Amino acid sequence: MRSYVDAFSPYWHPVAFSHELTGAPLAAHLLETDLVLWRTGTGVAVTHRRCSHRGADLSLGRVTPDGLRCGFHGWTYGVDGRCVRVPSQPGAPIPAGARVSAFRATERYGLIWVCLAPEAAAPLPEWPELEDGSMATVPLPLLDWNVSAGRMIEVVLDVAHLSWVHEGTFGNPEQQEVPPYEVERRPTGVGARIVYPALAPAMDDMPPRVDRTTLTYDVTFPFAAKLAFKPTLFYVHTVYAIASPLSEEKMRCFYFASYHPRLRNHFPDMFVKSELAILEQDRRVLEGVRPRAHPLDFAGEVHTPADRLPIEYRRGIIALRLGRPVDGPAPE
Ligand code: FES
Ligand code: FE
């Protein structure tokens, strides 16, 4: 079986919000690999972070018209990772080993995505509503959790935990049963729709309020989840959680919401505050789950029909990991 790193290298993963990368190089990490990013005239360059000369950290260097210049002795690397300048030996040929591995990067949805393999096995998620100007977006601070990327997406998809883990934010302890729901399995992901009687806690003079909220789940393999919340009497807002695998047991989640621009005076602040409280509830539970690695089977856990959505998601991830079609037969 392929290692975790080999299995997920041929996919696009976000490594930074676009707004984080300015004129200076930026350190990043993905699938046990230290990376450095920098802006070029035409896009974003990404290479290994260790200088081939004497191992300095290239994110401490400087971006020049010729490429990224190491801060230790000035060796400069182009976007293809080849060293183009060795200032201490200006007349001599560039040594053959003077290079760092270079990778592909692209920018979309306000994120910088990197693929560590020469060819991507799947395109980026398709979220056209983020590109047609109809919605505004607000990011959350990065979520660096000791949780595997697959388990993070599973908790986003977990219907049964809402009434337990999210009590006090929007969970409704009166609604413990999970009614049957359908899961749509696609070659690129899974989806489902449920109606949940969300309970908004009492606030100021307002009594607690129940709203039958439609939750629409839509995952793109391997680790990008979109979840739309449509209250009966209010605008929809949608959260996007993209778990970037730092290693098999650790992820950095890029999390943001889209919302109707008319809400711009209130939504961003309200969303960030309440979503951070909700996510903290998830983090406390999730960091305690064992094994930390996302299981490659269903043997060590007991599942029920209420868990169907995370189960179907896991089936897809197991298939990817084993190199099988994602909508093939269920693994043993
Ligand atoms: Fe980078 Fe010497 S370590 S130039
Ligand atoms: Fe949750």
XYZ file of C-alpha atoms and ligand atoms in Angstrom:
337
model
C 0.000 0.000 0.000
C 1.179 3.501 -0.766
C 2.347 5.618 2.126
C 0.082 8.422 3.316
C 2.383 11.011 1.763
C 2.544 9.215 -1.599
C -1.214 8.640 -1.665
C -2.161 12.287 -1.164
C 0.711 14.020 -2.972
C -1.099 13.960 -6.345
C -3.873 16.272 -5.088
C -4.101 20.019 -4.709
C -3.947 21.179 -1.095
C -4.044 24.761 0.197
C -0.875 25.905 1.952
C -1.668 29.592 2.595
C -4.324 32.246 2.187
C -3.418 34.425 -0.795
C -3.363 37.517 1.384
C -0.589 36.021 3.518
C 1.882 35.973 0.620
C 3.138 39.483 -0.032
C 6.554 40.588 -1.307
C 8.521 38.367 1.085
C 8.947 34.590 0.856
C 6.599 32.540 3.033
C 7.291 29.234 4.795
C 4.705 26.488 4.381
C 4.418 22.794 5.179
C 2.556 20.040 3.387
C 2.709 16.249 3.683
C 5.910 16.224 5.751
C 7.577 18.582 3.293
C 8.991 22.010 4.185
C 8.166 24.474 1.432
C 8.824 28.091 0.605
C 6.509 30.207 -1.536
C 7.176 33.461 -3.278
C 5.465 35.687 -5.789
C 6.865 35.989 -9.305
C 5.754 38.329 -12.073
C 3.326 35.681 -13.316
C 2.154 33.699 -10.307
C 3.396 31.838 -7.264
C 6.593 29.769 -7.132
C 7.017 26.967 -4.624
C 10.100 24.908 -3.828
C 11.662 22.936 -1.019
C 12.657 25.250 1.769
C 16.237 24.030 2.415
C 18.998 25.678 0.414
C 21.094 23.105 -1.469
C 24.321 24.901 -0.481
C 24.402 24.537 3.291
C 20.839 23.935 4.349
C 19.667 27.445 5.231
C 15.980 28.250 5.447
C 15.046 29.881 2.147
C 11.997 31.559 3.663
C 14.479 33.857 5.422
C 15.806 34.956 2.027
C 14.661 37.635 -0.330
C 12.694 37.743 -3.559
C 14.740 39.257 -6.418
C 14.041 39.675 -10.142
C 16.177 36.534 -10.765
C 14.416 34.386 -8.188
C 14.608 33.596 -4.501
C 17.923 34.582 -2.950
C 19.167 32.667 0.081
C 20.057 34.888 3.017
C 23.154 32.842 3.995
C 25.473 33.199 0.942
C 23.240 34.658 -1.735
C 22.650 31.623 -3.953
C 19.568 32.403 -6.036
C 16.944 29.940 -7.267
C 14.584 30.294 -10.217
C 10.988 29.092 -10.262
C 12.134 25.694 -11.574
C 14.344 25.304 -8.485
C 17.642 25.597 -10.386
C 20.312 27.783 -8.862
C 21.061 30.638 -11.255
C 23.655 32.515 -9.214
C 26.516 31.597 -6.878
C 27.955 34.990 -5.877
C 31.158 33.570 -4.326
C 32.191 31.978 -7.681
C 30.864 34.375 -10.310
C 32.956 33.050 -13.223
C 32.539 29.340 -12.505
C 29.786 27.049 -13.809
C 26.858 26.518 -11.419
C 27.459 23.202 -9.578
C 25.241 20.384 -10.882
C 23.588 19.722 -7.519
C 22.768 23.360 -6.895
C 19.014 23.081 -7.064
C 15.943 22.507 -4.938
C 12.802 20.586 -5.875
C 10.113 22.779 -7.390
C 6.360 22.124 -7.316
C 3.244 23.479 -8.938
C 1.127 26.148 -7.301
C -2.095 27.854 -8.276
C -4.322 30.491 -6.681
C -8.068 30.212 -6.411
C -10.789 31.074 -3.890
C -8.343 33.279 -1.980
C -6.045 30.321 -1.318
C -2.689 29.160 -2.628
C -2.873 25.480 -3.571
C 0.128 23.204 -4.111
C 0.440 19.792 -5.730
C 3.571 17.870 -4.763
C 3.320 15.379 -7.647
C 4.112 16.188 -11.291
C 0.483 15.542 -12.285
C -2.635 16.232 -10.209
C -5.017 13.266 -9.937
C -8.057 15.564 -9.637
C -8.874 19.230 -10.261
C -9.577 21.799 -7.572
C -13.067 21.843 -6.058
C -15.630 23.696 -8.183
C -17.231 26.510 -6.180
C -18.514 28.885 -8.878
C -20.542 30.938 -6.395
C -17.235 32.248 -5.044
C -16.195 33.597 -8.432
C -19.323 35.225 -9.844
C -19.347 38.139 -7.401
C -22.657 37.141 -5.791
C -21.157 36.315 -2.402
C -18.712 37.955 -0.016
C -16.269 35.869 2.003
C -14.654 36.032 5.417
C -11.753 33.830 6.553
C -11.125 32.423 10.000
C -7.657 32.278 11.554
C -5.831 29.086 10.531
C -6.820 26.005 12.497
C -3.677 24.038 13.395
C -4.967 20.918 15.107
C -3.420 17.593 16.094
C -6.002 15.825 13.989
C -5.719 13.937 10.704
C -7.219 15.698 7.704
C -9.662 12.845 7.091
C -10.973 12.923 10.648
C -11.430 16.685 10.372
C -13.641 16.303 7.314
C -15.530 13.479 9.016
C -16.483 15.754 11.909
C -17.741 18.385 9.477
C -19.953 15.642 7.992
C -21.016 14.178 11.317
C -24.750 14.666 11.711
C -25.157 12.892 15.051
C -22.637 15.051 16.946
C -24.492 18.341 16.436
C -26.831 17.959 19.394
C -24.036 16.819 21.709
C -20.838 18.636 20.890
C -22.467 21.905 19.885
C -24.746 22.417 22.836
C -24.639 26.111 23.741
C -23.735 27.320 20.234
C -26.321 25.901 17.821
C -26.825 22.267 18.900
C -30.294 21.287 20.037
C -30.141 18.744 22.884
C -33.841 17.945 22.337
C -33.071 16.559 18.880
C -31.046 13.425 19.533
C -32.467 11.167 16.873
C -30.993 11.428 13.389
C -33.776 10.796 10.875
C -32.811 8.687 7.833
C -31.088 10.671 5.099
C -29.708 9.955 1.653
C -26.054 10.179 0.744
C -25.047 10.974 -2.782
C -21.833 9.231 -3.842
C -19.959 10.780 -6.716
C -16.569 9.960 -8.291
C -15.283 13.278 -6.904
C -16.931 13.309 -3.495
C -20.044 12.807 -1.404
C -23.045 14.955 -0.525
C -26.190 14.980 1.610
C -28.958 17.271 2.788
C -30.670 17.256 6.156
C -32.951 19.561 8.106
C -31.779 20.289 11.627
C -33.711 22.224 14.292
C -30.804 24.469 15.277
C -31.134 26.118 18.678
C -29.846 29.662 18.914
C -29.084 30.352 22.591
C -30.693 33.241 24.450
C -28.979 36.527 23.706
C -29.488 39.904 25.384
C -33.308 40.246 25.499
C -33.927 37.483 22.958
C -35.196 34.129 24.227
C -33.658 30.917 22.818
C -34.926 30.239 19.313
C -35.279 27.060 17.249
C -34.933 27.333 13.501
C -35.354 24.417 11.115
C -32.137 24.910 9.221
C -31.354 23.065 6.002
C -27.792 21.787 6.006
C -26.337 20.889 2.610
C -23.083 18.944 2.696
C -20.808 18.715 -0.297
C -17.319 17.200 -0.123
C -14.678 17.134 -2.810
C -12.114 14.398 -2.243
C -9.820 14.296 -0.556
C -10.206 17.039 2.070
C -12.432 19.912 0.936
C -15.852 20.275 2.574
C -18.562 22.820 1.879
C -21.530 23.108 4.197
C -24.419 25.486 3.521
C -26.714 26.650 6.342
C -30.112 27.889 5.201
C -32.277 29.035 8.088
C -35.969 29.333 7.258
C -36.110 33.101 7.683
C -32.632 34.279 6.887
C -29.991 34.338 4.166
C -27.910 31.267 3.483
C -24.323 31.236 4.592
C -21.830 28.594 3.589
C -18.672 27.415 5.298
C -15.724 25.961 3.445
C -13.291 23.771 5.385
C -10.243 22.560 3.522
C -8.030 20.366 5.673
C -4.459 20.501 4.466
C -2.529 17.394 5.592
C 0.722 18.402 7.293
C 1.316 14.728 8.140
C -0.860 11.665 8.674
C -1.826 12.883 12.161
C -1.817 16.639 11.844
C -3.666 19.113 9.664
C -3.977 22.810 9.075
C -7.519 23.757 8.158
C -8.277 26.715 5.920
C -11.765 27.792 6.907
C -13.893 30.578 5.555
C -17.514 31.470 4.926
C -19.409 32.991 2.067
C -22.421 35.193 2.788
C -24.796 37.595 1.085
C -23.081 40.986 0.607
C -26.075 42.693 2.228
C -24.949 41.211 5.513
C -21.531 42.809 5.384
C -22.200 45.149 8.299
C -22.811 42.351 10.767
C -22.052 38.920 9.404
C -18.237 38.846 9.357
C -17.779 39.713 13.040
C -20.686 37.594 14.173
C -19.554 34.646 12.086
C -15.928 34.684 13.212
C -16.906 34.873 16.877
C -19.556 32.180 16.815
C -17.672 29.880 14.439
C -14.543 29.972 16.593
C -16.674 28.893 19.561
C -18.228 26.075 17.503
C -14.862 24.891 16.204
C -13.346 24.909 19.654
C -16.091 22.476 20.671
C -15.066 20.215 17.780
C -11.331 20.517 18.468
C -11.668 19.403 22.096
C -13.407 16.218 21.051
C -11.419 15.519 17.933
C -7.927 15.866 19.375
C -8.873 13.190 21.891
C -10.000 10.644 19.291
C -7.735 7.619 18.752
C -6.166 6.432 16.635
C -5.147 9.854 15.456
C -4.556 8.563 11.931
C -7.652 8.277 9.777
C -8.487 4.543 9.858
C -8.129 2.537 6.663
C -10.997 0.267 7.599
C -14.118 0.192 9.750
C -12.967 -2.596 12.051
C -12.104 -0.660 15.202
C -15.320 1.379 15.410
C -19.049 0.677 15.515
C -21.170 2.642 13.059
C -24.908 3.160 12.665
C -27.075 4.457 9.789
C -26.881 7.918 11.401
C -23.152 7.875 10.546
C -23.739 7.204 6.869
C -22.286 10.420 5.513
C -18.915 10.196 7.300
C -18.829 6.487 6.455
C -19.347 7.057 2.751
C -16.711 9.747 2.864
C -14.272 7.378 4.543
C -14.976 4.706 1.950
C -13.891 7.155 -0.720
C -10.732 8.123 1.146
C -9.810 4.474 1.703
C -10.260 3.843 -2.008
C -7.997 6.787 -2.869
C -5.407 5.548 -0.427
C -5.516 2.033 -1.891
C -5.558 3.312 -5.473
C -9.057 1.932 -6.210
C -12.047 3.683 -7.815
C -13.848 5.727 -5.173
C -17.277 4.374 -6.068
C -16.162 0.731 -6.140
C -17.306 -1.940 -3.680
C -17.056 -1.276 0.037
C -13.737 -2.355 1.583
C -13.775 -5.315 4.009
Fe 22.007 29.106 1.080
Fe 24.630 29.106 1.430
S 23.128 28.065 2.600
S 23.497 30.198 -0.012
Fe -18.949 20.070 14.752
